[in-house]
């Protein structure tokens, strides 16, 4: 999906003007006509899907300053651009002090609005990354710090939030690189143990002969090389959370001792004379099928049921494509800041291959791919040339007509690069798949009887051709046809394609 912008203005004409400007610039617009409705949306379950707010300052009942004050009270950090017909310095100062990120005077031009939106969203993305890093290091990472718009991922996070309210053992399963440790840290950071240590252990990286020592500790001289006393991970995490990453890699001998430590709430260091009581919350993770390992005798059944009390499954990135634009935006903002580069936008072609690729390494692979792209970038635009390895693994697509807007600061109606703050993937492949592939680049003007074909029929065929040619990317279709997206959708409904469109939208959201 594109960057979703909420327009709050009691003037319906102004709302329509702004909506048209945003749609032509590659954004998705949501309009509301009063401050109370805006607060209801932003504080509700759909609030996380809003990337920026364009807020009218003067409205009846709850005005713009009132909305800003309520957002601050609710700790909602969505960037807000204030607009008003009264551009006095006092209004500007009041709005900025109340938390607005920018101020525009009506009527705002396309250029001014584009620059303001791009700066607001890029700044928000960078601030979000810095906040996540800070929370992660302090052990207070929360679920609001996890970037997602995918319903499948949000469902997993809701389960994790429920687990955070108790000390129940949690087993997080999912492919490598999907963010299992991030969820474990969010569970700890949202629990009453967040002031205590979060200790992560990679069970697959421990030498088999040192597993017991690393987990439970050892006394000085207990074995060759034990020159000093070691407390062990269980004791380090006492009072907090112990995260056992890749727990399925533990050798069977260590599984027996781990089971006893969890059951009894105490550990016995190697060479120790008496057990030590520990208060540890266990969160484990695996990328293996532990049930299959239990059946094959590679994992103890009793330990499995001790760990598998509250299972959470994290979907792979290929099943949550709706997250790719937001993840791309945040990774690019972070790496651009780290590398000292100014990355302004990513082209639709580049974003298309990111959405087409299967990502076997999931989010970790996407992160590293974008890091490489930032290093390779020689301008402020990320394009296909920055993803040679990904592009080489995707079937070649027909070449698109050269873009006239490779150098513009502001896209026009028919040619639009996607700004970094408005990355877009539209899962309308089902519509394109339902249409016949265009055989040649020619539109017959005469029917079989040699008569000129009706205008409506020609228009229908042109729209069908465009949807197929641009692989169901509806914003690109609208831009190339030089019509608004709402107009395109009305024409789709007239063509009888609204059912396929709804199915495609549902499929895209499910991902």
CSV table of C-alpha atoms in Angstrom, one decimal:
chain,number,residue,atom,x,y,z
A,1,UNK,CA,0.0,0.0,0.0
A,2,UNK,CA,1.0,3.6,-0.4
A,3,UNK,CA,1.6,6.1,2.3
A,4,UNK,CA,-1.8,6.7,3.9
A,5,UNK,CA,-2.5,10.3,4.6
A,6,UNK,CA,-5.4,11.5,6.8
A,7,UNK,CA,-7.0,14.8,5.7
A,8,UNK,CA,-9.0,16.5,8.5
A,9,UNK,CA,-10.9,19.6,7.2
A,10,UNK,CA,-14.5,20.8,7.6
A,11,UNK,CA,-14.4,22.3,4.1
A,12,UNK,CA,-15.5,19.5,1.7
A,13,UNK,CA,-14.1,21.4,-1.4
A,14,UNK,CA,-10.7,21.6,0.3
A,15,UNK,CA,-10.9,17.9,1.2
A,16,UNK,CA,-11.5,17.0,-2.5
A,17,UNK,CA,-8.7,19.2,-3.7
A,18,UNK,CA,-6.2,17.7,-1.3
A,19,UNK,CA,-7.4,14.2,-2.0
A,20,UNK,CA,-6.9,14.7,-5.7
A,21,UNK,CA,-3.4,16.1,-5.2
A,22,UNK,CA,-2.4,13.3,-2.9
A,23,UNK,CA,-3.7,10.6,-5.2
A,24,UNK,CA,-1.9,12.0,-8.2
A,25,UNK,CA,1.3,12.1,-6.2
A,26,UNK,CA,1.1,8.4,-5.3
A,27,UNK,CA,-0.4,8.6,-1.8
A,28,UNK,CA,-3.6,7.1,-0.4
A,29,UNK,CA,-6.0,9.7,1.1
A,30,UNK,CA,-8.5,9.3,3.9
A,31,UNK,CA,-10.8,12.3,4.6
A,32,UNK,CA,-12.6,13.3,7.8
A,33,UNK,CA,-14.5,16.5,8.4
A,34,UNK,CA,-14.0,17.1,12.2
A,35,UNK,CA,-11.5,16.7,14.9
A,36,UNK,CA,-13.5,14.2,17.0
A,37,UNK,CA,-13.7,11.7,14.1
A,38,UNK,CA,-10.0,12.1,13.5
A,39,UNK,CA,-9.2,11.3,17.1
A,40,UNK,CA,-11.5,8.3,17.0
A,41,UNK,CA,-9.6,6.9,14.0
A,42,UNK,CA,-6.1,7.7,15.3
A,43,UNK,CA,-6.7,6.2,18.7
A,44,UNK,CA,-8.5,3.1,17.3
A,45,UNK,CA,-7.2,-0.1,15.8
A,46,UNK,CA,-6.8,1.5,12.3
A,47,UNK,CA,-4.7,4.4,13.7
A,48,UNK,CA,-1.4,2.5,13.0
A,49,UNK,CA,-2.2,2.5,9.3
A,50,UNK,CA,-2.1,6.3,9.1
A,51,UNK,CA,1.4,7.6,8.1
A,52,UNK,CA,0.7,11.3,8.3
A,53,UNK,CA,-2.1,13.8,9.1
A,54,UNK,CA,-2.9,17.0,7.2
A,55,UNK,CA,-4.9,18.9,9.9
A,56,UNK,CA,-7.0,22.1,9.5
A,57,UNK,CA,-6.4,24.5,12.3
A,58,UNK,CA,-9.8,26.2,12.4
A,59,UNK,CA,-12.7,23.8,12.8
A,60,UNK,CA,-16.0,23.9,14.8
A,61,UNK,CA,-16.1,22.1,18.1
A,62,UNK,CA,-12.7,20.4,18.4
A,63,UNK,CA,-10.1,22.5,16.5
A,64,UNK,CA,-6.7,21.6,15.2
A,65,UNK,CA,-4.9,22.7,18.4
A,66,UNK,CA,-7.3,20.6,20.4
A,67,UNK,CA,-6.6,17.5,18.3
A,68,UNK,CA,-2.8,18.0,18.7
A,69,UNK,CA,-3.2,18.3,22.4
A,70,UNK,CA,-5.2,15.1,22.6
A,71,UNK,CA,-2.7,13.2,20.4
A,72,UNK,CA,0.1,14.3,22.7
A,73,UNK,CA,-1.9,13.1,25.8
A,74,UNK,CA,-2.5,9.7,24.1
A,75,UNK,CA,1.2,9.4,23.2
A,76,UNK,CA,0.4,9.1,19.4
A,77,UNK,CA,3.5,10.2,17.4
A,78,UNK,CA,2.0,10.3,13.9
A,79,UNK,CA,3.5,13.3,12.1
A,80,UNK,CA,1.0,16.2,11.7
A,81,UNK,CA,1.1,19.0,9.0
A,82,UNK,CA,-1.2,21.9,10.0
A,83,UNK,CA,-2.9,24.0,7.4
A,84,UNK,CA,-5.1,27.1,7.7
A,85,UNK,CA,-6.1,30.1,5.8
A,86,UNK,CA,-4.8,32.3,8.6
A,87,UNK,CA,-1.1,32.1,8.4
A,88,UNK,CA,-0.1,34.5,11.2
A,89,UNK,CA,3.1,34.0,13.1
A,90,UNK,CA,1.1,33.3,16.4
A,91,UNK,CA,-0.8,30.5,14.7
A,92,UNK,CA,2.5,29.0,13.4
A,93,UNK,CA,4.2,29.1,16.8
A,94,UNK,CA,1.1,27.7,18.6
A,95,UNK,CA,0.8,24.8,16.1
A,96,UNK,CA,4.5,23.9,16.3
A,97,UNK,CA,4.5,24.0,20.1
A,98,UNK,CA,1.5,21.8,20.1
A,99,UNK,CA,3.4,19.1,18.2
A,100,UNK,CA,2.9,19.8,14.5
A,101,UNK,CA,5.9,19.0,12.3
A,102,UNK,CA,5.1,21.6,9.6
A,103,UNK,CA,2.7,24.4,8.7
A,104,UNK,CA,1.2,25.2,5.3
A,105,UNK,CA,-1.1,28.1,4.3
A,106,UNK,CA,-4.2,27.5,2.2
A,107,UNK,CA,-4.4,27.0,-0.7
A,108,UNK,CA,-1.2,24.8,-0.6
A,109,UNK,CA,0.5,24.1,-3.9
A,110,UNK,CA,1.4,20.7,-5.1
A,111,UNK,CA,5.1,21.4,-4.8
A,112,UNK,CA,4.9,22.7,-1.2
A,113,UNK,CA,2.7,19.9,-0.1
A,114,UNK,CA,5.0,17.2,-1.6
A,115,UNK,CA,8.1,18.6,0.1
A,116,UNK,CA,6.3,18.9,3.4
A,117,UNK,CA,4.9,15.3,3.2
A,118,UNK,CA,8.2,13.9,2.2
A,119,UNK,CA,10.1,15.6,5.0
A,120,UNK,CA,7.5,14.8,7.6
A,121,UNK,CA,7.4,11.1,6.7
A,122,UNK,CA,11.2,10.7,6.3
A,123,UNK,CA,11.8,12.4,9.6
A,124,UNK,CA,9.1,10.2,11.3
A,125,UNK,CA,10.8,7.1,9.9
A,126,UNK,CA,14.2,8.0,11.2
A,127,UNK,CA,12.8,9.0,14.6
A,128,UNK,CA,11.0,5.7,14.8
A,129,UNK,CA,14.3,3.8,14.0
A,130,UNK,CA,16.2,5.8,16.7
A,131,UNK,CA,13.4,5.2,19.2
A,132,UNK,CA,13.4,1.4,18.5
A,133,UNK,CA,17.2,1.3,19.0
A,134,UNK,CA,16.9,3.2,22.2
A,135,UNK,CA,14.1,1.0,23.6
A,136,UNK,CA,15.9,-2.2,22.5
A,137,UNK,CA,19.1,-1.3,24.4
A,138,UNK,CA,17.2,-0.2,27.5
A,139,UNK,CA,15.0,-3.4,27.5
A,140,UNK,CA,11.8,-1.4,27.1
A,141,UNK,CA,11.0,-2.3,23.5
A,142,UNK,CA,7.3,-2.5,23.1
A,143,UNK,CA,4.8,-3.8,20.5
A,144,UNK,CA,4.3,-0.3,19.1
A,145,UNK,CA,8.0,-0.3,18.1
A,146,UNK,CA,7.4,-3.2,15.7
A,147,UNK,CA,6.8,-2.1,12.1
A,148,UNK,CA,3.8,-3.9,10.6
A,149,UNK,CA,0.6,-3.2,8.7
A,150,UNK,CA,-0.1,-6.9,7.9
A,151,UNK,CA,-3.2,-8.4,9.5
A,152,UNK,CA,-1.4,-11.7,9.8
A,153,UNK,CA,1.5,-10.1,11.7
A,154,UNK,CA,-0.9,-8.0,13.8
A,155,UNK,CA,-2.7,-11.2,14.9
A,156,UNK,CA,0.6,-12.6,16.1
A,157,UNK,CA,1.4,-9.4,18.0
A,158,UNK,CA,-2.0,-9.5,19.7
A,159,UNK,CA,-1.2,-13.0,20.9
A,160,UNK,CA,2.2,-11.8,22.2
A,161,UNK,CA,0.6,-8.9,24.0
A,162,UNK,CA,-1.7,-11.3,25.9
A,163,UNK,CA,1.3,-13.4,26.8
A,164,UNK,CA,3.2,-10.3,28.1
A,165,UNK,CA,0.7,-9.9,30.9
A,166,UNK,CA,1.7,-13.1,32.7
A,167,UNK,CA,4.8,-15.3,33.2
A,168,UNK,CA,3.5,-18.1,31.0
A,169,UNK,CA,6.3,-19.8,28.9
A,170,UNK,CA,6.1,-18.7,25.3
A,171,UNK,CA,7.4,-20.6,22.2
A,172,UNK,CA,7.8,-18.4,19.1
A,173,UNK,CA,8.1,-20.3,15.9
A,174,UNK,CA,8.9,-19.0,12.4
A,175,UNK,CA,11.5,-19.0,9.7
A,176,UNK,CA,14.9,-17.5,10.2
A,177,UNK,CA,14.9,-13.7,9.9
A,178,UNK,CA,11.2,-13.0,10.6
A,179,UNK,CA,11.8,-11.2,13.8
A,180,UNK,CA,11.3,-13.7,16.6
A,181,UNK,CA,13.8,-12.1,18.9
A,182,UNK,CA,12.2,-8.7,18.3
A,183,UNK,CA,8.9,-10.1,19.5
A,184,UNK,CA,10.6,-11.8,22.5
A,185,UNK,CA,12.0,-8.4,23.5
A,186,UNK,CA,8.6,-6.7,23.1
A,187,UNK,CA,7.1,-9.3,25.4
A,188,UNK,CA,9.7,-8.6,28.0
A,189,UNK,CA,9.5,-4.8,27.5
A,190,UNK,CA,5.7,-4.9,27.9
A,191,UNK,CA,5.8,-7.1,31.0
A,192,UNK,CA,6.2,-6.3,34.7
A,193,UNK,CA,9.8,-7.7,34.4
A,194,UNK,CA,11.0,-4.9,32.0
A,195,UNK,CA,13.2,-3.3,34.7
A,196,UNK,CA,15.0,-6.6,35.0
A,197,UNK,CA,17.5,-8.2,32.6
A,198,UNK,CA,16.6,-9.7,29.2
A,199,UNK,CA,19.2,-12.3,28.5
A,200,UNK,CA,19.4,-13.9,25.0
A,201,UNK,CA,21.1,-17.2,24.4
A,202,UNK,CA,21.7,-18.7,20.9
A,203,UNK,CA,21.4,-22.4,21.7
A,204,UNK,CA,22.7,-23.4,18.3
A,205,UNK,CA,26.0,-21.5,18.8
A,206,UNK,CA,27.0,-23.1,22.1
A,207,UNK,CA,29.7,-25.9,22.0
A,208,UNK,CA,28.1,-29.1,23.2
A,209,UNK,CA,30.6,-29.6,26.0
A,210,UNK,CA,30.0,-26.1,27.4
A,211,UNK,CA,26.2,-25.9,27.2
A,212,UNK,CA,25.7,-26.7,30.9
A,213,UNK,CA,28.4,-24.3,32.0
A,214,UNK,CA,27.0,-21.4,29.8
A,215,UNK,CA,23.4,-22.0,31.0
A,216,UNK,CA,23.8,-22.9,34.6
A,217,UNK,CA,27.3,-21.6,35.5
A,218,UNK,CA,30.3,-23.3,37.0
A,219,UNK,CA,32.6,-23.0,40.0
A,220,UNK,CA,36.3,-22.2,39.8
A,221,UNK,CA,38.3,-25.4,39.2
A,222,UNK,CA,35.3,-27.5,38.4
A,223,UNK,CA,36.9,-28.6,35.1
A,224,UNK,CA,40.0,-28.0,33.1
A,225,UNK,CA,40.1,-24.4,32.1
A,226,UNK,CA,37.6,-23.2,34.7
A,227,UNK,CA,40.0,-20.6,36.1
A,228,UNK,CA,37.2,-18.5,37.7
A,229,UNK,CA,33.6,-18.7,38.8
A,230,UNK,CA,30.9,-18.2,36.1
A,231,UNK,CA,27.3,-17.4,37.1
A,232,UNK,CA,25.5,-18.7,34.0
A,233,UNK,CA,22.7,-17.3,31.9
A,234,UNK,CA,19.9,-18.5,34.2
A,235,UNK,CA,21.3,-16.6,37.2
A,236,UNK,CA,22.1,-13.6,35.0
A,237,UNK,CA,18.4,-13.4,34.0
A,238,UNK,CA,17.0,-14.0,37.4
A,239,UNK,CA,14.0,-11.7,37.9
A,240,UNK,CA,13.8,-11.0,34.2
A,241,UNK,CA,13.5,-13.0,31.0
A,242,UNK,CA,15.7,-15.7,29.5
A,243,UNK,CA,15.3,-16.0,25.7
A,244,UNK,CA,16.4,-19.3,24.3
A,245,UNK,CA,16.9,-18.7,20.6
A,246,UNK,CA,16.9,-21.8,18.3
A,247,UNK,CA,16.1,-24.0,21.3
A,248,UNK,CA,15.6,-27.0,18.9
A,249,UNK,CA,19.4,-27.1,18.5
A,250,UNK,CA,20.1,-28.1,22.1
A,251,UNK,CA,21.7,-31.6,22.5
A,252,UNK,CA,19.6,-34.2,24.3
A,253,UNK,CA,21.8,-34.2,27.4
A,254,UNK,CA,21.3,-30.5,27.9
A,255,UNK,CA,17.5,-30.8,27.3
A,256,UNK,CA,17.3,-33.0,30.4
A,257,UNK,CA,19.0,-30.4,32.6
A,258,UNK,CA,17.0,-27.6,31.1
A,259,UNK,CA,13.7,-29.3,31.8
A,260,UNK,CA,14.7,-29.8,35.5
A,261,UNK,CA,15.8,-26.2,35.8
A,262,UNK,CA,12.4,-25.0,34.4
A,263,UNK,CA,10.4,-27.4,36.6
A,264,UNK,CA,12.2,-26.8,39.8
A,265,UNK,CA,13.0,-23.1,39.4
A,266,UNK,CA,16.6,-23.8,40.4
A,267,UNK,CA,20.0,-24.5,38.8
A,268,UNK,CA,23.0,-26.3,40.0
A,269,UNK,CA,26.3,-24.9,38.6
A,270,UNK,CA,28.9,-27.3,37.4
A,271,UNK,CA,31.0,-28.2,40.5
A,272,UNK,CA,28.5,-26.5,42.8
A,273,UNK,CA,27.5,-28.1,46.1
A,274,UNK,CA,23.9,-26.9,46.2
A,275,UNK,CA,21.3,-25.7,43.8
A,276,UNK,CA,20.5,-22.0,43.4
A,277,UNK,CA,17.0,-20.7,43.2
A,278,UNK,CA,16.2,-18.6,40.2
A,279,UNK,CA,13.1,-16.6,39.1
A,280,UNK,CA,13.2,-16.6,35.3
A,281,UNK,CA,10.6,-16.1,32.7
A,282,UNK,CA,11.3,-18.5,29.7
A,283,UNK,CA,10.7,-17.3,26.1
A,284,UNK,CA,12.0,-19.7,23.5
A,285,UNK,CA,12.2,-19.6,19.7
A,286,UNK,CA,12.8,-22.0,16.9
A,287,UNK,CA,12.8,-22.2,13.1
A,288,UNK,CA,12.3,-26.0,13.2
A,289,UNK,CA,9.2,-28.2,13.4
A,290,UNK,CA,9.6,-29.3,17.0
A,291,UNK,CA,6.7,-31.7,16.8
A,292,UNK,CA,8.5,-33.6,14.0
A,293,UNK,CA,11.7,-33.5,16.1
A,294,UNK,CA,9.8,-35.0,19.0
A,295,UNK,CA,8.5,-37.8,16.8
A,296,UNK,CA,11.9,-38.5,15.5
A,297,UNK,CA,13.4,-38.5,19.0
A,298,UNK,CA,15.6,-35.4,18.5
A,299,UNK,CA,13.7,-33.4,21.0
A,300,UNK,CA,12.3,-34.5,24.4
A,301,UNK,CA,8.5,-34.6,24.5
A,302,UNK,CA,8.3,-33.5,28.1
A,303,UNK,CA,10.5,-30.4,27.5
A,304,UNK,CA,8.4,-29.6,24.4
A,305,UNK,CA,5.2,-29.4,26.5
A,306,UNK,CA,7.0,-27.3,29.1
A,307,UNK,CA,8.0,-24.8,26.4
A,308,UNK,CA,5.0,-25.0,24.1
A,309,UNK,CA,2.5,-23.6,26.7
A,310,UNK,CA,1.8,-20.4,24.7
A,311,UNK,CA,2.8,-20.9,21.0
A,312,UNK,CA,3.1,-17.9,18.7
A,313,UNK,CA,3.7,-18.3,15.0
A,314,UNK,CA,5.4,-15.5,13.1
A,315,UNK,CA,4.5,-15.4,9.4
A,316,UNK,CA,7.3,-15.1,6.8
A,317,UNK,CA,7.7,-11.9,4.8
A,318,UNK,CA,6.3,-13.4,1.6
A,319,UNK,CA,3.0,-13.7,3.5
A,320,UNK,CA,3.0,-10.1,4.7
A,321,UNK,CA,3.8,-8.1,1.6
A,322,UNK,CA,1.8,-5.2,3.0
A,323,UNK,CA,4.8,-4.6,5.4
A,324,UNK,CA,7.4,-4.2,2.7
A,325,UNK,CA,6.8,-0.5,2.0
A,326,UNK,CA,6.9,0.5,5.6
A,327,UNK,CA,9.9,-1.7,6.3
A,328,UNK,CA,11.7,-0.3,3.2
A,329,UNK,CA,11.0,3.3,4.3
A,330,UNK,CA,12.4,2.8,7.7
A,331,UNK,CA,15.5,0.8,6.7
A,332,UNK,CA,16.3,3.3,4.0
A,333,UNK,CA,15.9,6.2,6.4
A,334,UNK,CA,18.2,4.5,8.9
A,335,UNK,CA,20.9,3.5,6.5
A,336,UNK,CA,20.9,6.8,4.7
A,337,UNK,CA,21.5,8.5,8.0
A,338,UNK,CA,24.2,6.1,9.0
A,339,UNK,CA,26.0,6.4,5.7
A,340,UNK,CA,25.5,10.1,5.4
A,341,UNK,CA,23.5,10.0,2.2
A,342,UNK,CA,20.3,11.8,1.1
A,343,UNK,CA,17.9,9.2,-0.2
A,344,UNK,CA,14.7,11.0,-1.5
A,345,UNK,CA,12.7,8.3,-3.2
A,346,UNK,CA,12.6,4.7,-4.5
A,347,UNK,CA,11.3,4.1,-8.0
A,348,UNK,CA,8.2,2.0,-8.6
A,349,UNK,CA,10.2,-0.5,-10.7
A,350,UNK,CA,12.6,-1.1,-7.8
A,351,UNK,CA,9.8,-1.4,-5.3
A,352,UNK,CA,8.0,-3.8,-7.6
A,353,UNK,CA,11.0,-6.3,-7.6
A,354,UNK,CA,11.1,-6.0,-3.8
A,355,UNK,CA,7.5,-7.1,-3.7
A,356,UNK,CA,7.9,-9.8,-6.3
A,357,UNK,CA,10.9,-11.5,-4.7
A,358,UNK,CA,10.2,-14.4,-2.3
A,359,UNK,CA,12.7,-13.3,0.4
A,360,UNK,CA,13.9,-16.7,1.7
A,361,UNK,CA,15.9,-14.8,4.3
A,362,UNK,CA,12.8,-12.7,5.3
A,363,UNK,CA,13.3,-9.3,7.0
A,364,UNK,CA,16.9,-9.9,7.7
A,365,UNK,CA,17.6,-10.4,4.0
A,366,UNK,CA,15.5,-7.3,3.1
A,367,UNK,CA,17.4,-5.2,5.6
A,368,UNK,CA,20.8,-6.3,4.2
A,369,UNK,CA,19.6,-5.8,0.6
A,370,UNK,CA,18.5,-2.2,1.4
A,371,UNK,CA,21.8,-1.5,3.2
A,372,UNK,CA,23.7,-2.6,0.1
A,373,UNK,CA,21.4,-0.4,-2.1
A,374,UNK,CA,22.1,2.7,0.0
A,375,UNK,CA,25.8,2.1,-0.3
A,376,UNK,CA,25.6,1.6,-4.1
A,377,UNK,CA,23.3,4.6,-4.6
A,378,UNK,CA,25.0,7.4,-6.5
A,379,UNK,CA,22.1,9.8,-6.4
A,380,UNK,CA,19.1,10.5,-4.2
A,381,UNK,CA,17.0,7.9,-6.0
A,382,UNK,CA,17.1,4.1,-5.4
A,383,UNK,CA,16.4,2.3,-8.6
A,384,UNK,CA,16.7,-1.1,-10.3
A,385,UNK,CA,20.5,-0.7,-10.6
A,386,UNK,CA,20.9,-0.8,-6.8
A,387,UNK,CA,19.3,-4.3,-6.7
A,388,UNK,CA,21.3,-6.4,-9.3
A,389,UNK,CA,21.2,-9.6,-7.3
A,390,UNK,CA,17.4,-9.4,-6.7
A,391,UNK,CA,16.6,-8.4,-10.3
A,392,UNK,CA,18.7,-11.3,-11.7
A,393,UNK,CA,16.4,-13.8,-9.9
A,394,UNK,CA,13.1,-12.3,-11.1
A,395,UNK,CA,11.8,-13.1,-14.7
A,396,UNK,CA,12.4,-10.3,-17.1
A,397,UNK,CA,9.5,-7.9,-17.6
A,398,UNK,CA,8.7,-5.9,-20.7
A,399,UNK,CA,10.5,-2.6,-20.7
A,400,UNK,CA,8.4,0.3,-19.7
A,401,UNK,CA,8.5,3.6,-21.6
A,402,UNK,CA,11.2,5.9,-20.3
A,403,UNK,CA,10.1,8.2,-17.5
A,404,UNK,CA,10.2,12.0,-18.0
A,405,UNK,CA,10.3,12.4,-14.2
A,406,UNK,CA,13.7,10.9,-13.4
A,407,UNK,CA,14.9,14.4,-12.3
A,408,UNK,CA,11.8,16.3,-11.1
A,409,UNK,CA,11.3,17.2,-7.5
A,410,UNK,CA,7.5,16.9,-7.9
A,411,UNK,CA,5.8,14.3,-10.0
A,412,UNK,CA,3.0,15.5,-12.3
A,413,UNK,CA,-0.3,13.8,-13.1
A,414,UNK,CA,1.0,11.3,-15.6
A,415,UNK,CA,4.6,10.5,-14.5
A,416,UNK,CA,5.3,9.9,-10.8
A,417,UNK,CA,8.3,8.5,-9.0
A,418,UNK,CA,7.3,7.2,-5.6
A,419,UNK,CA,8.9,9.3,-2.8
A,420,UNK,CA,10.6,7.4,0.1
A,421,UNK,CA,7.7,8.5,2.3
A,422,UNK,CA,5.1,7.0,-0.1
A,423,UNK,CA,6.3,3.6,-1.1
A,424,UNK,CA,3.6,1.6,-2.8
A,425,UNK,CA,2.7,-2.0,-3.6
A,426,UNK,CA,-0.8,-2.7,-4.8
A,427,UNK,CA,-1.8,-6.4,-4.8
A,428,UNK,CA,-4.1,-6.2,-7.8
A,429,UNK,CA,-2.5,-9.1,-9.6
A,430,UNK,CA,-5.8,-10.9,-9.7
A,431,UNK,CA,-7.4,-8.2,-11.9
A,432,UNK,CA,-4.5,-8.3,-14.3
A,433,UNK,CA,-4.6,-12.1,-14.4
A,434,UNK,CA,-8.3,-12.1,-15.2
A,435,UNK,CA,-7.8,-10.0,-18.3
A,436,UNK,CA,-6.6,-11.3,-21.6
A,437,UNK,CA,-2.9,-10.6,-22.4
A,438,UNK,CA,-2.4,-7.9,-25.0
A,439,UNK,CA,-1.2,-9.5,-28.2
A,440,UNK,CA,0.1,-6.5,-29.9
A,441,UNK,CA,0.5,-2.8,-29.1
A,442,UNK,CA,-2.3,-1.8,-31.4
A,443,UNK,CA,-5.9,-0.9,-30.7
A,444,UNK,CA,-8.3,-1.6,-33.7
A,445,UNK,CA,-10.5,1.3,-34.4
A,446,UNK,CA,-12.9,-0.6,-36.7
A,447,UNK,CA,-15.2,-3.5,-35.9
A,448,UNK,CA,-15.7,-6.6,-38.1
A,449,UNK,CA,-18.2,-4.7,-40.2
A,450,UNK,CA,-15.8,-1.9,-41.0
A,451,UNK,CA,-17.6,0.6,-38.8
A,452,UNK,CA,-15.9,2.8,-36.2
A,453,UNK,CA,-16.1,1.1,-32.7
A,454,UNK,CA,-18.0,3.0,-29.9
A,455,UNK,CA,-16.0,5.2,-27.7
A,456,UNK,CA,-17.0,3.3,-24.6
A,457,UNK,CA,-15.8,0.0,-26.1
A,458,UNK,CA,-12.4,1.6,-27.0
A,459,UNK,CA,-12.1,3.0,-23.5
A,460,UNK,CA,-12.9,-0.4,-22.0
A,461,UNK,CA,-10.3,-2.1,-24.0
A,462,UNK,CA,-7.7,0.5,-23.2
A,463,UNK,CA,-8.2,0.2,-19.5
A,464,UNK,CA,-8.0,-3.6,-19.7
A,465,UNK,CA,-4.8,-3.3,-21.7
A,466,UNK,CA,-3.3,-0.9,-19.2
A,467,UNK,CA,-4.1,-3.1,-16.2
A,468,UNK,CA,-2.5,-6.0,-17.8
A,469,UNK,CA,0.5,-4.1,-19.0
A,470,UNK,CA,1.3,-2.6,-15.6
A,471,UNK,CA,0.6,-5.9,-13.8
A,472,UNK,CA,-2.3,-4.7,-11.8
A,473,UNK,CA,-0.5,-1.7,-10.2
A,474,UNK,CA,-3.6,0.5,-10.1
A,475,UNK,CA,-1.9,3.8,-9.2
A,476,UNK,CA,0.5,3.3,-12.1
A,477,UNK,CA,-2.5,2.6,-14.4
A,478,UNK,CA,-4.3,5.7,-13.2
A,479,UNK,CA,-1.2,7.9,-13.7
A,480,UNK,CA,-0.5,6.6,-17.2
A,481,UNK,CA,-4.1,7.1,-18.2
A,482,UNK,CA,-4.1,10.5,-16.6
A,483,UNK,CA,-7.2,9.9,-14.5
A,484,UNK,CA,-7.7,9.8,-10.7
A,485,UNK,CA,-7.7,6.5,-8.9
A,486,UNK,CA,-11.3,7.0,-7.8
A,487,UNK,CA,-12.3,7.5,-11.4
A,488,UNK,CA,-10.4,4.4,-12.4
A,489,UNK,CA,-12.2,2.3,-9.8
A,490,UNK,CA,-15.6,3.6,-11.0
A,491,UNK,CA,-14.7,2.5,-14.5
A,492,UNK,CA,-13.6,-0.9,-13.2
A,493,UNK,CA,-17.0,-1.3,-11.5
A,494,UNK,CA,-18.7,-0.4,-14.8
A,495,UNK,CA,-16.6,-3.0,-16.5
A,496,UNK,CA,-17.8,-5.6,-14.0
A,497,UNK,CA,-14.3,-6.1,-12.5
A,498,UNK,CA,-15.2,-4.9,-9.0
A,499,UNK,CA,-15.6,-8.5,-7.7
A,500,UNK,CA,-12.1,-9.4,-8.8
A,501,UNK,CA,-10.8,-6.2,-7.4
A,502,UNK,CA,-12.3,-6.9,-4.0
A,503,UNK,CA,-10.8,-10.4,-4.0
A,504,UNK,CA,-7.4,-9.0,-5.0
A,505,UNK,CA,-7.6,-6.4,-2.2
A,506,UNK,CA,-8.5,-9.1,0.3
A,507,UNK,CA,-5.6,-11.2,-0.8
A,508,UNK,CA,-3.2,-8.3,-0.5
A,509,UNK,CA,-4.4,-7.5,3.0
A,510,UNK,CA,-4.1,-11.1,4.1
A,511,UNK,CA,-0.5,-11.0,3.1
